[in-house]
Short mmCIF file of C-alpha atoms in Angstrom, two decimals:
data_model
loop_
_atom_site.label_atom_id
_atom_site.label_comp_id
_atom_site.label_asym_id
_atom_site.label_seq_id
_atom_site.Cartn_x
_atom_site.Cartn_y
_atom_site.Cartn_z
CA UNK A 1 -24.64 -0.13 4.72
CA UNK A 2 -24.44 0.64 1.09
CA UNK A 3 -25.76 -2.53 -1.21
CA UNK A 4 -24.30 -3.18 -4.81
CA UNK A 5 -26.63 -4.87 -7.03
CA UNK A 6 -24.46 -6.55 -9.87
CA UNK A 7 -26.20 -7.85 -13.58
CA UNK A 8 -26.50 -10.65 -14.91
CA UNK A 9 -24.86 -12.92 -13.19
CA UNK A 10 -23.94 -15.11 -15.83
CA UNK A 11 -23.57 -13.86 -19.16
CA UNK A 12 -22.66 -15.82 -22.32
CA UNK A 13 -20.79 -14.29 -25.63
CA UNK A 14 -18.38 -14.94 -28.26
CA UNK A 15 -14.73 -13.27 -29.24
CA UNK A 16 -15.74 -9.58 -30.54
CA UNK A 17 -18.77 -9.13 -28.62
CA UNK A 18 -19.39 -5.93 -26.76
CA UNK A 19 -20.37 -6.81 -23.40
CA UNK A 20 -21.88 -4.64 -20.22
CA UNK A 21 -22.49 -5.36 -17.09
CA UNK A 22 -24.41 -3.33 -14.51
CA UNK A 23 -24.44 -1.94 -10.67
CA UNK A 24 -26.82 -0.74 -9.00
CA UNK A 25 -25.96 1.29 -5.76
CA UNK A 26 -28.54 1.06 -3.34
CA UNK A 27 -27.85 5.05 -2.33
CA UNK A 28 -26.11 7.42 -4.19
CA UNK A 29 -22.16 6.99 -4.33
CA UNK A 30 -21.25 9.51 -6.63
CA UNK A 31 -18.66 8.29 -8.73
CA UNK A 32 -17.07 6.13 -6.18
CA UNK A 33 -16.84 2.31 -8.17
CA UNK A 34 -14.61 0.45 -9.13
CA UNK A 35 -13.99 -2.72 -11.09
CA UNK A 36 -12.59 -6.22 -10.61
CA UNK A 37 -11.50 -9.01 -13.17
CA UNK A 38 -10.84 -11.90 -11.19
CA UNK A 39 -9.51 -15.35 -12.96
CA UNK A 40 -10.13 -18.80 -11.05
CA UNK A 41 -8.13 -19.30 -8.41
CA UNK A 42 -6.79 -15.79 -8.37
CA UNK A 43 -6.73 -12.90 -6.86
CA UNK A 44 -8.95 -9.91 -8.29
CA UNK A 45 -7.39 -7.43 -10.47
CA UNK A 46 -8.26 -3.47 -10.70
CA UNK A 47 -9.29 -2.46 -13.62
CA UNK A 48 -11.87 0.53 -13.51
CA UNK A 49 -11.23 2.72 -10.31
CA UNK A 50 -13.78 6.51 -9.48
CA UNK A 51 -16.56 5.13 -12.29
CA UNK A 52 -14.58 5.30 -15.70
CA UNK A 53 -10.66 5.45 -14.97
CA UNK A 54 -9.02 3.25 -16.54
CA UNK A 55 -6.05 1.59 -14.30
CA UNK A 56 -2.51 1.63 -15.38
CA UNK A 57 -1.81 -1.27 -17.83
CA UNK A 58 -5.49 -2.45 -18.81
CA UNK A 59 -6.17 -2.30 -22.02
CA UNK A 60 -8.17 0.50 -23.45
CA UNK A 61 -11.61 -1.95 -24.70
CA UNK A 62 -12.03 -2.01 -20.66
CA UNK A 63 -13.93 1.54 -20.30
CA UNK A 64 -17.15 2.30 -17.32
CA UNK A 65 -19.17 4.64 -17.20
CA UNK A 66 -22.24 6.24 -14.64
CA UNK A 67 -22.58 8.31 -11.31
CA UNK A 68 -25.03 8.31 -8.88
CA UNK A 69 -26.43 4.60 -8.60
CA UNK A 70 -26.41 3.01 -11.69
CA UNK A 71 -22.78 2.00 -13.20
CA UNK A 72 -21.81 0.10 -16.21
CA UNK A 73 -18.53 -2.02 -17.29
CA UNK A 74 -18.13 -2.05 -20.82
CA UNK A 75 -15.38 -4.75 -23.03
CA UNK A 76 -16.02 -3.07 -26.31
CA UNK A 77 -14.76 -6.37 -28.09
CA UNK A 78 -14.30 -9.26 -26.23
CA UNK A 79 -10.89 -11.04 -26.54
CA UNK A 80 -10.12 -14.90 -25.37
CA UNK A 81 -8.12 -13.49 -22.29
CA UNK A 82 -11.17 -11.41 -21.11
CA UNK A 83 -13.47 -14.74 -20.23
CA UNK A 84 -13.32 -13.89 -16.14
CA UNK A 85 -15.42 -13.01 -13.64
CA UNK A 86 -16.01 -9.37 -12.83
CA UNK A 87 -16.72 -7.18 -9.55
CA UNK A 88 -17.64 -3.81 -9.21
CA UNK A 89 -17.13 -2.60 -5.77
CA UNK A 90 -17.90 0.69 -4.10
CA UNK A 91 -15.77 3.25 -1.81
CA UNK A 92 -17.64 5.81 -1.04
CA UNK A 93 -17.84 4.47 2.86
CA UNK A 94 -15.55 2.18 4.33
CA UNK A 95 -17.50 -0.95 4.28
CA UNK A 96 -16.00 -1.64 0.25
CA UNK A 97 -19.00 -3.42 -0.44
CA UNK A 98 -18.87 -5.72 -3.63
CA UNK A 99 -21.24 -6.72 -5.90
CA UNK A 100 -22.21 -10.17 -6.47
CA UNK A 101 -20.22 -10.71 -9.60
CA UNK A 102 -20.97 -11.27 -13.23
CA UNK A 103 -18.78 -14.80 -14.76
CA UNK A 104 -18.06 -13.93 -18.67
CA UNK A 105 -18.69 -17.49 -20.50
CA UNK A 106 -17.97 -18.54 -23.64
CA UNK B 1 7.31 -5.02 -6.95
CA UNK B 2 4.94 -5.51 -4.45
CA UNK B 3 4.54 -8.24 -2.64
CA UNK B 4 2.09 -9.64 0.21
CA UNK B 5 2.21 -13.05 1.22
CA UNK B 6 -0.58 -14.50 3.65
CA UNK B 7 -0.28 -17.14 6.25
CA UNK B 8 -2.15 -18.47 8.89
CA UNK B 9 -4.70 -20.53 7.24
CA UNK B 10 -5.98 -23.69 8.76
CA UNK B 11 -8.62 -26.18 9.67
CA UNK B 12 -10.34 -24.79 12.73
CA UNK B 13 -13.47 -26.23 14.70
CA UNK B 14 -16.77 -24.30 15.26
CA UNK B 15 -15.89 -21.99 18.06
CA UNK B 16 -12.44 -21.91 17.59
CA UNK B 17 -9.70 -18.93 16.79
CA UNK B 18 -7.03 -18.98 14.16
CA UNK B 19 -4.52 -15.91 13.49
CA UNK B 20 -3.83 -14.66 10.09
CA UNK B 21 -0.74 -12.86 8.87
CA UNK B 22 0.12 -10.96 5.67
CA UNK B 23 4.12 -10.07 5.18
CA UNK B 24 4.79 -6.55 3.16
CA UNK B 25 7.61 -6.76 1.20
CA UNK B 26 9.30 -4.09 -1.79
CA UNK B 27 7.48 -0.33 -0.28
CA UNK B 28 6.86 1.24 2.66
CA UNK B 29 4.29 -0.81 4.40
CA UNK B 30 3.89 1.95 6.94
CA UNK B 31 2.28 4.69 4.47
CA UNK B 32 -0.91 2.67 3.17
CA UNK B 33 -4.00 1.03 4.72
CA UNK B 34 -5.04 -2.86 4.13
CA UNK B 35 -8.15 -4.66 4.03
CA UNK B 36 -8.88 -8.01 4.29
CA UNK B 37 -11.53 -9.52 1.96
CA UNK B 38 -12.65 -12.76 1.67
CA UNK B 39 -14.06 -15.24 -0.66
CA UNK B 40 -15.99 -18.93 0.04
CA UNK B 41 -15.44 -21.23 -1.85
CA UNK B 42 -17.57 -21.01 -5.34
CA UNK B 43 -18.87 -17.77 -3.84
CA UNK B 44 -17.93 -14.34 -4.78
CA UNK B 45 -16.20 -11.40 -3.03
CA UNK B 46 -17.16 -10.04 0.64
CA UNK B 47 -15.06 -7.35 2.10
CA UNK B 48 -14.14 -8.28 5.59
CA UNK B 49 -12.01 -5.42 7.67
CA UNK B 50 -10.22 -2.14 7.25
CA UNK B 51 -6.85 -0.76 8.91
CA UNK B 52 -5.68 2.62 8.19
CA UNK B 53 -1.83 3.48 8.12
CA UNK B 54 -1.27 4.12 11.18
CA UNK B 55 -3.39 1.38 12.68
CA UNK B 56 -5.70 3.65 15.40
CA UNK B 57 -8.97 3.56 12.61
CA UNK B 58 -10.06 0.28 12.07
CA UNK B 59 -13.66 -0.74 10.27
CA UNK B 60 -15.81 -4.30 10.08
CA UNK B 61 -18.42 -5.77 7.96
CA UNK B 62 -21.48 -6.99 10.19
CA UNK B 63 -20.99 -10.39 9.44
CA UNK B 64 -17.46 -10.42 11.60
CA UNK B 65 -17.86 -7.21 13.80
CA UNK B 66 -16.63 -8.52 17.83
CA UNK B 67 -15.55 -11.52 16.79
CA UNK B 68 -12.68 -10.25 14.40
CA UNK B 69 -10.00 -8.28 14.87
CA UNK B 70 -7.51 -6.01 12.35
CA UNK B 71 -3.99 -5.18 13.33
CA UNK B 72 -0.54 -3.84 12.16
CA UNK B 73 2.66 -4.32 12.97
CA UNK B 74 4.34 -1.45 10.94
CA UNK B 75 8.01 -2.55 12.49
CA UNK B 76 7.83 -5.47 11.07
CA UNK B 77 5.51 -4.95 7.58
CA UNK B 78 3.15 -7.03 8.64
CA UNK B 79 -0.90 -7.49 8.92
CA UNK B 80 -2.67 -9.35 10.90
CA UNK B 81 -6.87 -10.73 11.42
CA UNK B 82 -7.28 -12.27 14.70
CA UNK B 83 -10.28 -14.71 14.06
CA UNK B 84 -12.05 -15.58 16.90
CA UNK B 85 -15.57 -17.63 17.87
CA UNK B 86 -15.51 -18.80 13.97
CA UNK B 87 -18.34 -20.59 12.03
CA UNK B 88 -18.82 -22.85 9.38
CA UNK B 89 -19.69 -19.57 7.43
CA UNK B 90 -16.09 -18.57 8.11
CA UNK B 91 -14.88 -20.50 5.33
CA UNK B 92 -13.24 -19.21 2.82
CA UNK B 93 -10.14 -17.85 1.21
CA UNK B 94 -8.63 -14.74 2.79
CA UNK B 95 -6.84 -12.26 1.04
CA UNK B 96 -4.75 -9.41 2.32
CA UNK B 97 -4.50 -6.02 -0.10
CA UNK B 98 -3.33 -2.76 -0.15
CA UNK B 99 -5.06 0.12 -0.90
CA UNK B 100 -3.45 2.90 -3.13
CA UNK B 101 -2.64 6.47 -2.39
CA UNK B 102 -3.39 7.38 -6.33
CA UNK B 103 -6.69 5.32 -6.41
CA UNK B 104 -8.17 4.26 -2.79
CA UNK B 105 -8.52 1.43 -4.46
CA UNK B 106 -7.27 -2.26 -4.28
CA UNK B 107 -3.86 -2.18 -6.10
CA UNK B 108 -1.89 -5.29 -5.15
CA UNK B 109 -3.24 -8.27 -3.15
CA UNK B 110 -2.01 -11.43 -1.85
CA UNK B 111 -2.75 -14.75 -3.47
CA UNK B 112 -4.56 -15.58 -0.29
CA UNK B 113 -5.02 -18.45 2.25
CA UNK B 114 -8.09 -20.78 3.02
CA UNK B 115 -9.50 -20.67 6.41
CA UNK B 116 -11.88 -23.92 6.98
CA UNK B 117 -14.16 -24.26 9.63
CA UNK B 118 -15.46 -27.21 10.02
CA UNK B 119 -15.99 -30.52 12.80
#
């Protein structure tokens, strides 16, 4: 089964900041990621669907980007709503694999 | 708009079996697969099961493969995850979503119910 590898875990930043978080595939997917916000004690929210799409309704300082194995969510400027933890997941075989999730702290 | 609703969750015992539902309300339930993905408590997201529309391809993770089970009842717009021989490592909240013809992704999801498995 396909393995997502999600970085850092934990990452710490202020209002403004441009953040990015990384997958790693452990083969090649093609472009076949997407990306969860998910707030506590709620269900996950698409965001980033085939690698860079953005979903309808999410605002445009949400872009990804990469093919292949490596992947990257990036919040151009961080805004108070944004502090969340995020998923990428893949889809290029049925088992949806997630990654282990990055939590966006203050 | 969309809604799914899970039910089903309980307190269980080692060993035992519990039935989870997920009602389809506001679209055509019979036109899109589901998955079921779960989530322990303080942990973070595991995909569980697959069901495609018309319920005959059906797909597990390792971790529940023979012990779970994925249905449909497209009559009635409803899912269902027959849980059976469950563990302590069971535990967790289950959520129901539906996957999008535009995306194949996760577009809607339910807000999910916990499953504990405990003595």
């Amino acid at each position: 089964d396909i393995q997502m590898t999600q970085s850092p875990s934990t990452l710490s930043a202020s209002v403004g900041d441009r953040v990015t978080i990384t997958c790693r595939a452990s083969q090649s997917i093609s472009r076949w990621v997407a990306w969860y916000q998910q707030k506590p004690g709620k269900a996950p929210k698409l965001l980033i669907y085939q690698a860079s799409r953005l979903e309808s309704g999410v605002p445009s300082r949400f872009s990804g980007s990469g093919s292949g194995t490596e992947f990257t969510l990036t919040i151009s400027s961080l805004q108070p709503d944004d502090f969340s933890t995020y998923y990428c997941q893949q889809y290029n075989s049925y088992s949806r694999a997630f990654g282990q999730g990055t939590k966006v702290e203050i | 708009e969309v809604q799914l609703l899970e039910s089903g969750g309980d307190l269980v015992q080692p060993g035992g079996s519990l039935r989870l539902s997920c009602a389809a309300s506001r679209f055509t339930f019979s036109n899109y697969a589901f998955n079921w993905v779960r989530q322990a408590p303080g942990k973070g997201l595991e995909w569980v099961s697959a069901i495609d529309n018309s319920g005959f391809n059906t797909f597990y993770a390792d971790s529940v493969k023979g012990r779970f089970t994925i249905s449909r009842d497209n009559s009635k717009s409803t899912l269902f995850l027959q849980m059976n021989s469950l563990r302590a490592e069971d535990t967790a909240v289950y959520y129901c979503a539906k996957v999008s013809l535009v995306t194949s992704n996760f577009d809607y999801w339910g807000p999910g119910t916990l499953v504990t498995v405990s003595s």
